[in-house]
Coordinates of C-alpha atoms and ligand atoms in Angstrom, one line a residue:
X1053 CA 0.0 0.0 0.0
X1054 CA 1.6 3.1 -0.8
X1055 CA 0.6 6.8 1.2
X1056 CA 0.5 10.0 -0.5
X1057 CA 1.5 13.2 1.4
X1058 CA -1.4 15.3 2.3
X1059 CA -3.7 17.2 0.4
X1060 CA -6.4 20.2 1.2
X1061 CA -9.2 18.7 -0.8
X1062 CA -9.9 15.2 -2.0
X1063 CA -12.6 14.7 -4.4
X1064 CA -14.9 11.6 -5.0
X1065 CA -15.8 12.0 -8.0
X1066 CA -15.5 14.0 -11.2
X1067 CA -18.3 14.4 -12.9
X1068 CA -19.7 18.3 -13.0
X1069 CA -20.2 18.5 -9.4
X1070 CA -16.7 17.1 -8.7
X1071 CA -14.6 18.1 -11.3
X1072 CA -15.8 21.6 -10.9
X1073 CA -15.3 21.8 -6.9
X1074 CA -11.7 20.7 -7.8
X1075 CA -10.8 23.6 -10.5
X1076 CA -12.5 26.0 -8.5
X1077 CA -10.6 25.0 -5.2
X1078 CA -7.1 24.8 -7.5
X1079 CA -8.1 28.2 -8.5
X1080 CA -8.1 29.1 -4.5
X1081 CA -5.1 27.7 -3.7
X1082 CA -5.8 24.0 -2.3
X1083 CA -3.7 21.0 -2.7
X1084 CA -6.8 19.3 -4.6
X1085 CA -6.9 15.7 -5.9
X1086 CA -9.6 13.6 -7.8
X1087 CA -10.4 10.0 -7.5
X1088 CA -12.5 8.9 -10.7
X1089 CA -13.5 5.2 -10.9
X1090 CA -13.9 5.8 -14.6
X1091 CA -11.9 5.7 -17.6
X1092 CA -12.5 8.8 -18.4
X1093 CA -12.9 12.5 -16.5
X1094 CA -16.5 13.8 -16.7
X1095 CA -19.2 12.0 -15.0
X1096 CA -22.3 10.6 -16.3
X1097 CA -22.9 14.3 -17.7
X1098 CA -20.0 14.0 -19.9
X1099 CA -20.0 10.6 -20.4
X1100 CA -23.0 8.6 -20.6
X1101 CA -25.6 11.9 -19.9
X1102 CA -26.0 15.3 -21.3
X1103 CA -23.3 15.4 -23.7
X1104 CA -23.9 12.1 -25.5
X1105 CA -28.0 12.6 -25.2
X1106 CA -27.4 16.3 -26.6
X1107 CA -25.2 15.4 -29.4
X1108 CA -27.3 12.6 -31.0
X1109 CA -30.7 15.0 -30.3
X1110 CA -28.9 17.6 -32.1
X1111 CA -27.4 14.8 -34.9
X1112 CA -31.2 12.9 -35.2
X1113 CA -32.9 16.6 -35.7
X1114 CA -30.5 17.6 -38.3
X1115 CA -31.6 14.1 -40.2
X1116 CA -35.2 14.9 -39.3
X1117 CA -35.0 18.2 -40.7
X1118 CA -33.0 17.3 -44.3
X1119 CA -36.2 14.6 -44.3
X1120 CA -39.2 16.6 -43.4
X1121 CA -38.4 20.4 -42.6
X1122 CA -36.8 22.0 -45.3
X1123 CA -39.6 21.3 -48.4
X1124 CA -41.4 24.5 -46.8
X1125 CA -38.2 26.7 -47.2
X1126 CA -37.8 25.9 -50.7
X1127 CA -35.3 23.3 -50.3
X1128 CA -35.9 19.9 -52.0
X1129 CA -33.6 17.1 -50.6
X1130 CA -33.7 13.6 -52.2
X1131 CA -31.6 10.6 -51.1
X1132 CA -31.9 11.5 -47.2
X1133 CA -30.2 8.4 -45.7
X1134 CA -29.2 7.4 -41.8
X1135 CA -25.6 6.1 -41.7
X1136 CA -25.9 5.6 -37.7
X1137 CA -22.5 4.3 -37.2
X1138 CA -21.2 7.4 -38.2
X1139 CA -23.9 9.9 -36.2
X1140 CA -22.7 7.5 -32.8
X1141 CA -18.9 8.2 -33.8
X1142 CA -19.9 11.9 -33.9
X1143 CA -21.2 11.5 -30.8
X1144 CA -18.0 9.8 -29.0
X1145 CA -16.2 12.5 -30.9
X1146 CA -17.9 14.8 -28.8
X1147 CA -18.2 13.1 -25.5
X1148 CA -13.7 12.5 -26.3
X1149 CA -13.2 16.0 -26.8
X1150 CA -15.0 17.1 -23.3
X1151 CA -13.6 14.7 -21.4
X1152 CA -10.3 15.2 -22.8
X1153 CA -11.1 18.7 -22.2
X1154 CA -11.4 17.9 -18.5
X1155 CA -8.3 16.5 -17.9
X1156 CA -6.4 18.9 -19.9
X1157 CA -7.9 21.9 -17.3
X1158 CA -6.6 19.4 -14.3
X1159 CA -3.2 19.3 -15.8
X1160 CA -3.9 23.3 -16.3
X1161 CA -4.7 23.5 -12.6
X1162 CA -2.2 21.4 -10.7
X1163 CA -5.2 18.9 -9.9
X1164 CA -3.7 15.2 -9.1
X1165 CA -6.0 12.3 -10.8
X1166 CA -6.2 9.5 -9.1
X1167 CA -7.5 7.3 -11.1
X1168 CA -9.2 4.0 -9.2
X1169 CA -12.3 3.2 -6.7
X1170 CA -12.2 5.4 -3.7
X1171 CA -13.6 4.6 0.3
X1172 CA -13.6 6.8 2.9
X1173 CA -11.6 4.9 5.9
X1174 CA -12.0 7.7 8.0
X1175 CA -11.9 11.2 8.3
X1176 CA -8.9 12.5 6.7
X1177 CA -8.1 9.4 4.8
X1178 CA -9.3 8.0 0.7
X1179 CA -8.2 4.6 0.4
X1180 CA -8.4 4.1 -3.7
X1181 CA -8.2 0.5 -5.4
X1182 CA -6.2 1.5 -8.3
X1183 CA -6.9 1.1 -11.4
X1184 CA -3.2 -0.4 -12.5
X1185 CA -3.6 -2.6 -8.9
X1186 CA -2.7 -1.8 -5.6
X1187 CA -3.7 0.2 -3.2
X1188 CA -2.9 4.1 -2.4
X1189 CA -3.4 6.0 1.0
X1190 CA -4.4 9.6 0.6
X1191 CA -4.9 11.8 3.3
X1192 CA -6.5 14.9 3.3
X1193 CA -8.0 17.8 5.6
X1194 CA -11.1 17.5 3.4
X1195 CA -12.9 14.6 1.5
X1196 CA -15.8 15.7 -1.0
X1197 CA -18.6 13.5 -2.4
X1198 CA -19.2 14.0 -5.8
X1199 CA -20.2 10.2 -7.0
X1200 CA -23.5 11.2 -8.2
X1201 CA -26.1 8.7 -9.3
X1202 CA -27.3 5.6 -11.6
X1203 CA -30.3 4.8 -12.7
X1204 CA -33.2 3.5 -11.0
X1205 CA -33.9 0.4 -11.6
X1206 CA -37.1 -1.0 -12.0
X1207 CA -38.0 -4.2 -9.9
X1208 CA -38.2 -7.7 -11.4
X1209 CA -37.1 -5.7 -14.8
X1210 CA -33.4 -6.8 -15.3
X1211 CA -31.6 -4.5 -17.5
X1212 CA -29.0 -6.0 -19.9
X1213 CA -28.6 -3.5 -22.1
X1214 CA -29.1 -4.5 -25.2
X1215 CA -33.0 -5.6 -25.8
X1216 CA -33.7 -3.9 -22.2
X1217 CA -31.8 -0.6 -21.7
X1218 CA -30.9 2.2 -19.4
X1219 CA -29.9 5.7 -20.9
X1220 CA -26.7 4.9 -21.5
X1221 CA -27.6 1.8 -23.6
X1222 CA -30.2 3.8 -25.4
X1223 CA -27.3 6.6 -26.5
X1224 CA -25.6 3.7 -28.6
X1225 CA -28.3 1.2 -29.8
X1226 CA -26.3 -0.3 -32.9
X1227 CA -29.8 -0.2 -34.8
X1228 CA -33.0 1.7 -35.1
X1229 CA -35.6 -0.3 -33.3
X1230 CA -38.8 -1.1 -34.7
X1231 CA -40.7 -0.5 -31.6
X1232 CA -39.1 1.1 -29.0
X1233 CA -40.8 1.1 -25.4
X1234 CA -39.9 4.1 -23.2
X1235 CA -41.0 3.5 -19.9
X1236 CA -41.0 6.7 -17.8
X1237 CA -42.2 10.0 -19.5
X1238 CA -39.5 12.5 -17.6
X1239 CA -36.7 14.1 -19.3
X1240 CA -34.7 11.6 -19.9
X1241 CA -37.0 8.8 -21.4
X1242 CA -38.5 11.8 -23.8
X1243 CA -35.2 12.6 -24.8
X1244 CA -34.1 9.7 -25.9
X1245 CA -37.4 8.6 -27.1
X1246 CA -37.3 12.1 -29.3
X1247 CA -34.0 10.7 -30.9
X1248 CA -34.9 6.9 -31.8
X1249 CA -38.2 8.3 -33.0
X1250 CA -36.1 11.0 -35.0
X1251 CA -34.3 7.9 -36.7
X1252 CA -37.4 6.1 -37.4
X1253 CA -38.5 4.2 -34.7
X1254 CA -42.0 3.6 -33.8
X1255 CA -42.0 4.9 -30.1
X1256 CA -44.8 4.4 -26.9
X1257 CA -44.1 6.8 -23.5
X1258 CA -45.5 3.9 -21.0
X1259 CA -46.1 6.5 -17.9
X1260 CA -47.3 5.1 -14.2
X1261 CA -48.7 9.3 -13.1
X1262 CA -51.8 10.5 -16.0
X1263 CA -49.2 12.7 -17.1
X1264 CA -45.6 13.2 -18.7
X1265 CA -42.9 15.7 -17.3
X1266 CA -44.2 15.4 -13.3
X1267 CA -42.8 18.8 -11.5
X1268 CA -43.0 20.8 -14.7
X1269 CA -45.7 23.0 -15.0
X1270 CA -49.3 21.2 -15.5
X1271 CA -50.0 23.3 -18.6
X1272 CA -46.1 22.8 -20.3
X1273 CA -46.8 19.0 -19.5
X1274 CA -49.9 19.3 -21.7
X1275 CA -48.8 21.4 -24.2
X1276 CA -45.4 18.8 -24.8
X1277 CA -47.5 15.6 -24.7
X1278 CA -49.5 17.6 -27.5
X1279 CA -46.5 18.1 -29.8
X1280 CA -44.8 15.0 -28.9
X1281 CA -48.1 12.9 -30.1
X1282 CA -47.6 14.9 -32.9
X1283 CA -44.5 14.1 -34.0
X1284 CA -45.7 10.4 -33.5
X1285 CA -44.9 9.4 -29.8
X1286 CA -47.5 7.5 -28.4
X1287 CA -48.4 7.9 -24.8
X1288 CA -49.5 5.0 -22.4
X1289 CA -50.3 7.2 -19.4
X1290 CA -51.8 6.2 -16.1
X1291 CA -50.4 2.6 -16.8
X1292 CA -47.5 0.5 -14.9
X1293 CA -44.8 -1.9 -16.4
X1294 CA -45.1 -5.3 -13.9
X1295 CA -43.4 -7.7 -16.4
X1296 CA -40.5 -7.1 -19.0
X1297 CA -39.4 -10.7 -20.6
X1298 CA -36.8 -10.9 -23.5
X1299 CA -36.2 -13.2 -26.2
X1300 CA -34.2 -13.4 -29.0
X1301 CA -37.1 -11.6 -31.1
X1302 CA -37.8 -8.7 -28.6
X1303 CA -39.7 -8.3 -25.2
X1304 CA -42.8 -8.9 -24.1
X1305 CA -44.0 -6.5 -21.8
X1306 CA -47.0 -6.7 -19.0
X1307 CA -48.8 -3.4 -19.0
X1308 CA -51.8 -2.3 -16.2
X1309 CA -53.6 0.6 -15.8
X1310 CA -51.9 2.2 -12.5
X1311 CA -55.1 2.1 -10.3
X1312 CA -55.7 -1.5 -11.4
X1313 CA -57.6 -3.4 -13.5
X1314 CA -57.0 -6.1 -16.5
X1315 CA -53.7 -6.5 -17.7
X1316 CA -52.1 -6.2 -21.8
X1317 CA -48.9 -7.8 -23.5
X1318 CA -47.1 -5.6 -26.0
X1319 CA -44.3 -7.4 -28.1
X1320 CA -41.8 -4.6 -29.0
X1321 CA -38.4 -4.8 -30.1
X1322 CA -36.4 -2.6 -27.2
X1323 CA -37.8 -1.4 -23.9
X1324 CA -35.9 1.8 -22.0
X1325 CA -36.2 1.7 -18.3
X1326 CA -36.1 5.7 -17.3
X1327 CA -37.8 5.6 -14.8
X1328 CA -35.3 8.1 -12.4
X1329 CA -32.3 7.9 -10.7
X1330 CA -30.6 7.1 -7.4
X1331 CA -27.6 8.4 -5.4
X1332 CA -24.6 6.5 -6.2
X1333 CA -22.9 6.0 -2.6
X1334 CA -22.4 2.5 -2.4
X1335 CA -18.6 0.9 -1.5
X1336 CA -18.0 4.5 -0.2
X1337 CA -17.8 3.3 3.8
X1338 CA -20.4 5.8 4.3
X1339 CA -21.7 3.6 7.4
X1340 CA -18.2 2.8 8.7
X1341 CA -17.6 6.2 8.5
X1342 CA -20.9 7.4 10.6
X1343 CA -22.1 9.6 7.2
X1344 CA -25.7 10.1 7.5
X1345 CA -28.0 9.5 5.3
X1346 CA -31.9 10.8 4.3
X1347 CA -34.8 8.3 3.8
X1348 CA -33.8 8.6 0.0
X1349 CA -30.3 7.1 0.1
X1350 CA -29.1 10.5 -0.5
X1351 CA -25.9 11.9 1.6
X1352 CA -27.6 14.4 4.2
X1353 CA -25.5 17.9 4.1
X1354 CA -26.2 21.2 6.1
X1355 CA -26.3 24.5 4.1
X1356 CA -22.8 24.5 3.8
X1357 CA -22.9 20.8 2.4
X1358 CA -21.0 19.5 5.5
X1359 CA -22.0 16.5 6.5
X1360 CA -22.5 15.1 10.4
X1361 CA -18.7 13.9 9.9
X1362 CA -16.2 16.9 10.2
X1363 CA -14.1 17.5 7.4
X1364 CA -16.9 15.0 5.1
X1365 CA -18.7 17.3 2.2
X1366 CA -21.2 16.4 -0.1
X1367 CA -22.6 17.6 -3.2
X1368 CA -24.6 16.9 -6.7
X1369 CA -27.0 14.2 -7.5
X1370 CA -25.2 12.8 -4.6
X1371 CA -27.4 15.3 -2.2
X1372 CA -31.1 16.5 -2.1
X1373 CA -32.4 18.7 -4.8
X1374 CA -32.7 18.3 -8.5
X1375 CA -30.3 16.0 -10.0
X1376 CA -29.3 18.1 -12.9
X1377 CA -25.4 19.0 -14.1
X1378 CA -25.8 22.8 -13.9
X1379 CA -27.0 22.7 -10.4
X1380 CA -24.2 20.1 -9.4
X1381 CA -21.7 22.4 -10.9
X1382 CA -22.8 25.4 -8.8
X1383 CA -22.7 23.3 -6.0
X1384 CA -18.7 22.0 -6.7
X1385 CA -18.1 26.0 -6.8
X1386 CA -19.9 27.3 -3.4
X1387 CA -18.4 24.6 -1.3
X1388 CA -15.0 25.1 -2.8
X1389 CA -15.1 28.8 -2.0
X1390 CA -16.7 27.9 1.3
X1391 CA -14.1 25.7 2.3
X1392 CA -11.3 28.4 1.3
X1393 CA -13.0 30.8 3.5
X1394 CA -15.4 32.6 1.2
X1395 CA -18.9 32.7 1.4
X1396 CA -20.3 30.4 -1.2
X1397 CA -23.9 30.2 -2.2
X1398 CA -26.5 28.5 -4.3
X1399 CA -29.8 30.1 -4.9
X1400 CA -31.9 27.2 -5.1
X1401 CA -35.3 29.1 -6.4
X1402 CA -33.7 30.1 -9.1
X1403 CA -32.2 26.9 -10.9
X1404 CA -33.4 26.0 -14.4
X1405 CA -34.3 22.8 -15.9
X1406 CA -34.6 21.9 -19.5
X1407 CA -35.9 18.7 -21.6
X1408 CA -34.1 19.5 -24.9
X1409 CA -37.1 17.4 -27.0
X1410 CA -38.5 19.2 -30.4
X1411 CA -39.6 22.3 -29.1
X1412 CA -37.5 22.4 -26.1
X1413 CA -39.5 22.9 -22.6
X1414 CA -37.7 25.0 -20.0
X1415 CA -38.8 25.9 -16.5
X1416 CA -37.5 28.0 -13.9
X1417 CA -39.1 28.8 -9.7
X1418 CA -42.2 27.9 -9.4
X1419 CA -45.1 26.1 -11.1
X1420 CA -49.0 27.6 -11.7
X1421 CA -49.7 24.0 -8.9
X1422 CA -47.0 25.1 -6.8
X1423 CA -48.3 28.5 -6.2
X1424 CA -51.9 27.6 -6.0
X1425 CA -50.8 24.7 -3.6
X1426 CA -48.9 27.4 -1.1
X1427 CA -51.6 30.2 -1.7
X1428 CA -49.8 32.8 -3.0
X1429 CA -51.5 35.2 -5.2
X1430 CA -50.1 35.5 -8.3
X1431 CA -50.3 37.0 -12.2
X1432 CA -50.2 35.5 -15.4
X1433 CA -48.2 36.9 -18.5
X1434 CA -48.6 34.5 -21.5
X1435 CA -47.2 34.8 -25.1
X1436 CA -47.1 32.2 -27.9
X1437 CA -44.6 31.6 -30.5
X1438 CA -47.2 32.0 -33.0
X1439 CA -46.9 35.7 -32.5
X1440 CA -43.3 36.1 -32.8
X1441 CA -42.0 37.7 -36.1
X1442 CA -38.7 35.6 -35.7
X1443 CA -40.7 32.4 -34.8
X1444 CA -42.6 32.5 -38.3
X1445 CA -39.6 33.0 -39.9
X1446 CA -38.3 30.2 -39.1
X1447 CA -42.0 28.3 -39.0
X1448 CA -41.2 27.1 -35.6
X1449 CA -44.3 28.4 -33.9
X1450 CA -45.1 26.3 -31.8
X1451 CA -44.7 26.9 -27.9
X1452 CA -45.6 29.9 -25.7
X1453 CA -44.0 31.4 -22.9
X1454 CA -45.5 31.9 -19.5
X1455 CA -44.5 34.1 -17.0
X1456 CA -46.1 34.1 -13.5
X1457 CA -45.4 37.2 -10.9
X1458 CA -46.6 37.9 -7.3
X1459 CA -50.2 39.6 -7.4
X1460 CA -48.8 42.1 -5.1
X1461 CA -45.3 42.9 -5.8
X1462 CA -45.0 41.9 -9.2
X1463 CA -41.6 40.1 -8.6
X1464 CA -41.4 36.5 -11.0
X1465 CA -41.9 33.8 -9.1
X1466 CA -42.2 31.1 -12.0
X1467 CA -41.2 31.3 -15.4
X1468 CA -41.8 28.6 -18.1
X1469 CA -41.6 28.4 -21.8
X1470 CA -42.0 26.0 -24.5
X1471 CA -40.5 26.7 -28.1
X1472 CA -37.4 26.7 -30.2
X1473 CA -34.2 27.0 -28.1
X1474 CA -36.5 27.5 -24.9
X1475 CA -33.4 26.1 -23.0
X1476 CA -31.3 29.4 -23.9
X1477 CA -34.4 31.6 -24.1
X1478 CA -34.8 30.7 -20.6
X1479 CA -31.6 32.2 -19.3
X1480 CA -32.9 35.9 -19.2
X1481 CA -35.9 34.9 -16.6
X1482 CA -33.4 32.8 -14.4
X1483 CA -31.0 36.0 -14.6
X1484 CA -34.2 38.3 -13.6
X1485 CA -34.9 36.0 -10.9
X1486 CA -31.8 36.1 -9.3
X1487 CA -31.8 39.6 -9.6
X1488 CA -35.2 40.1 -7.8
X1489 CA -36.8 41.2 -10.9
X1490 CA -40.5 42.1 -11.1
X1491 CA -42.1 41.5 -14.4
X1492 CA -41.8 44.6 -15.1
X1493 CA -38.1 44.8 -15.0
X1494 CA -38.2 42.5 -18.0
X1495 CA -41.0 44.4 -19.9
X1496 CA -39.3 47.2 -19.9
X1497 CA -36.0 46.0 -21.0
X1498 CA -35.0 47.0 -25.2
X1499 CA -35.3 43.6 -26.7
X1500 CA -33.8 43.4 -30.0
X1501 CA -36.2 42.8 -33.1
X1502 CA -36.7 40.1 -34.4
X1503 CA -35.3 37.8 -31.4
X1504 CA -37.0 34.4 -30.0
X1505 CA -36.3 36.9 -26.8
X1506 CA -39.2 39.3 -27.8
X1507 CA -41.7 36.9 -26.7
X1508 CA -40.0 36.7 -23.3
X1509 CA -40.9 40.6 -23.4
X1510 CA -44.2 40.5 -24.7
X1511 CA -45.2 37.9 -21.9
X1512 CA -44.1 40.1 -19.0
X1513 CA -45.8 43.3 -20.9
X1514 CA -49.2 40.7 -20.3
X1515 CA -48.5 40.3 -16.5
X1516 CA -50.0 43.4 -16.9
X1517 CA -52.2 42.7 -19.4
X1518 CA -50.6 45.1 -21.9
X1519 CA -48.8 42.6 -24.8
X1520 CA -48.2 44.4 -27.8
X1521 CA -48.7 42.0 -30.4
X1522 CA -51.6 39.7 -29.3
Ligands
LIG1966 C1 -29.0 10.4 -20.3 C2 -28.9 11.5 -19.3 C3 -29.0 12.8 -19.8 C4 -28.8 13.9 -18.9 N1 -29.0 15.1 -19.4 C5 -28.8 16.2 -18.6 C6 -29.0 17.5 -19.1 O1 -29.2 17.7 -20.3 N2 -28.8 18.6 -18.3 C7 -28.5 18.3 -16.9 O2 -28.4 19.3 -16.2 N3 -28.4 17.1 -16.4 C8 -28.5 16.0 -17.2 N4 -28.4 14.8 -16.7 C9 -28.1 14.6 -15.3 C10 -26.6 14.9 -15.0 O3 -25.8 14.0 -15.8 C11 -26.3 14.7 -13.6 O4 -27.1 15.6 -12.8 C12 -24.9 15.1 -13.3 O5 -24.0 14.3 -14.0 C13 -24.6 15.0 -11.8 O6 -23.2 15.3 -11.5 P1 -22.4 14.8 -10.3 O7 -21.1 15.4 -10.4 O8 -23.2 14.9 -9.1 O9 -22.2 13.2 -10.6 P2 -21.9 12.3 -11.8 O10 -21.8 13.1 -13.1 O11 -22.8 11.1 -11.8 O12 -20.4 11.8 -11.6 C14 -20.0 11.0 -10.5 C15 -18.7 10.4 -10.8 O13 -18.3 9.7 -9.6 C16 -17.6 8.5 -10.0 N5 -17.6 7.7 -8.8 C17 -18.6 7.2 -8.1 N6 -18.2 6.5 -7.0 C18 -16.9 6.5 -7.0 C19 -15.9 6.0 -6.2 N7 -16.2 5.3 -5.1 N8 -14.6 6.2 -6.5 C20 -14.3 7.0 -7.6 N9 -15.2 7.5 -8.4 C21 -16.4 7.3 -8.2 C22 -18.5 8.0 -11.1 O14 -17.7 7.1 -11.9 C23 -18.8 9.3 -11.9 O15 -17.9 9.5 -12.9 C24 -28.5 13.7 -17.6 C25 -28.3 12.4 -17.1 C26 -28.5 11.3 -18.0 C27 -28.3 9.9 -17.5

């Protein structure tokens, strides 16, 4: 076993939540190293999450459009053919060049890469299996969770990943499916349901609640499973998975209603299990250790993401909140400036979320059921793409964006919008939001003409029920 002289900050971990706390605390001065189980720096975001999911959405649109979208511009394409090896080795070329991209920045920043399976053997001190064999001692004044999460599986439904799937064997099915089964109808299921579709698959959303997106707004829910259907997604909702059994032809799947009642077989060709994930702590030595955790696996942190074990810190899809990249990332930064003295926050109200489907939905604060739910009074500004010179232009009307603001003080409490590149257009409302802004902060900002953006505008001018061009 060998033993490594001491550093300020080990990290568990470096996918965006790690990897981040690790430049930042570099940036600050500490002695920072890395442990990463994986191959490769990154994460599941980089690795088997965002990147790859974003890069084959982006890839399967671009053969959607040369198929379907360009006839109404005046652009006849013939011959429009899927060579999928080569969109999945676009996709690793992507996922290389951010990982790479990763390590180069911890070369950049003095950042020591451990590379092998770490446990906390107590305070102070990472054992790591390494990769190349052996064993390594490192000790530390502080240890950081960063080891984020896996999917959920889904009992008696045994994943193998090739005729029944998790995400990351739906980003590199060798072949289009036939029939692809999606069961779960959150991001991640509609996602990658959006892409196979995309490539020709015929798709069903098998969904246990009555409706897809849970937590999103009710009325952004309704309006995506509208489009979606559109686009030729079916939608089992209201109806629960209680068999999945494969053969070399496919899988049969047992379907029931939710509430109960008589059962169905479906014979499809792939099923994806997306049905959520789940904290990734196990082999850590959390309970050796004495690390508390919630009723939900996850590591329990204070507001400083300490845990009940001095010198013990905790962040990302490793913790409560939403298990997204962005808010990981933030996370990785405030507990890195925390820990060299500084007063890191995260402003949880104000953390956007995005399902980067055909349109894109994007949500910020709260929801219309949210408010309602906590009885706070509140106003509604509403604008649809329809009405947006830039949107026509580009005959992507479909979508609106809704803007909800407190009846009294006319701060935005909630903002939500569904259309093309709603996932950037959404970055001006989480920027008012953190700023405090009342509606009509944004109303009376200069929006240039024609933007996407103007319809951000024209829903906060109807908060007050004053929209120009509706
Ligand atoms: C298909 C898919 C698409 C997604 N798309 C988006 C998106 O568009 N936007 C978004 O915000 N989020 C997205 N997410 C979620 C996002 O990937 C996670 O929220 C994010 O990666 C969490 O970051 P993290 O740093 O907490 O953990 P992770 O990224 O999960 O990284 C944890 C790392 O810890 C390592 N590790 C675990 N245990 C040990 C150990 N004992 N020793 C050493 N290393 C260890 C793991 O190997 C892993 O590399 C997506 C997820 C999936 C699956």
């Amino acid at each position: 076993m060998s033993e490594t002289e001491g550093y300020d900050l080990v990290v568990i971990g470096s996918g965006p939540g790690g990897y981040v706390a690790a430049i930042r605390a570099a940036q600050l001065g500490l002695k920072t190293a890395c442990v990463e189980k994986r191959e490769t720096l990154g994460g599941t975001c980089l690795n088997i999450g965002c990147i790859p999911s974003k890069a084959l959405l982006f890839s399967s649109e671009r053969f959607h459009e040369a198929g379907h979208g360009l006839a109404r511009h005046g652009i006849k394409v013939a011959g429009v053919e899927l060579d999928l090896p080569a969109m999945m080795a676009q996709k690793d070329s992507v996922v290389t060049a951010n990982t790479s991209g990763v390590a180069y920045l911890f070369k950049k920043h003095k950042i020591d890469w451990i590379k092998g399976t770490a446990r906390i053997a107590a305070p102070g001190l990472v054992e790591v299996a390494l990769k190349q064999g052996g064993q390594q001692q490192v000790k530390t004044r502080h240890i950081l969770i960063a080891t984020g999460s896996e999917s959920t599986p889904l009992p008696g439904i045994a994943i193998d990943e090739q005729r029944i799937i998790s995400s990351t064997g739906g980003l590199s099915l060798p072949s289009v499916p036939k029939h692809l089964v999606v069961i779960g109808g959150g991001y991640i299921g509609l996602e990658l349901g959006s892409v196979w579709r995309r490539l020709g698959s015929e798709v069903t959303v098998v969904e246990f609640l009555d409706r897809i997106l849970p937590g999103m707004d009710g009325e952004v829910s309704k309006v995506m499973e509208r489009l979606l259907r559109k686009q030729g997604i079916a939608f089992k909702l209201g109806t629960k998975v209680t068999a999945a059994v494969p053969s070399e032809a496919g899988v049969t799947l047992t379907l029931e209603p939710a509430k109960g009642g008589a059962s169905e077989t479906l014979a499809v060709d792939v099923v994806l299990v997306a049905v959520g994930r789940r904290p990734h702590v196990e082999g850590l030595g959390l309970e050796a250790v004495g690390v508390a955790l919630d009723e939900r696996g996850r590591v329990k942190t204070d507001g400083h993401y300490a845990t009940n074990i001095p010198g013990i810190h905790a962040i990302g899809d490793a913790i409560a909140g939403p298990m997204l990249a962005h808010k990981a990332e933030d996370e990785g930064i405030a507990l890195a400036e925390i820990l060299a003295g500084q007063a890191g926050h995260v402003n949880y109200d104000a953390i956007p979320g995005v399902v980067y489907t055909w349109p894109e939905a994007a949500s910020v604060g709260q929801t219309e059921e949210q408010l309602k739910e906590a009885n706070i009074a509140y106003k509604v500004g509403k604008f649809p793409f329809s009405a947006n010179g830039r949107a026509r232009a580009m005959a992507m009307t479909d979508g609106f964006v809704k803007i909800l603001a407190d009846q009294a003080t006319d701060r935005i409490l909630g903002a939500h919008v569904v259309g093309p590149e709603a996932g950037d257009l959404i970055a001006e409302l989480v920027l008012g939001m953190e700023f405090s802004a009342a509606a009509e902060d944004i109303a009376r900002t200069c929006h240039a003409h024609p933007t996407l953006n103007e319809a951000i505008k024209e829903a906060a001018l109807a908060v007050d029920g004053r929209a120009i061009h509706i």
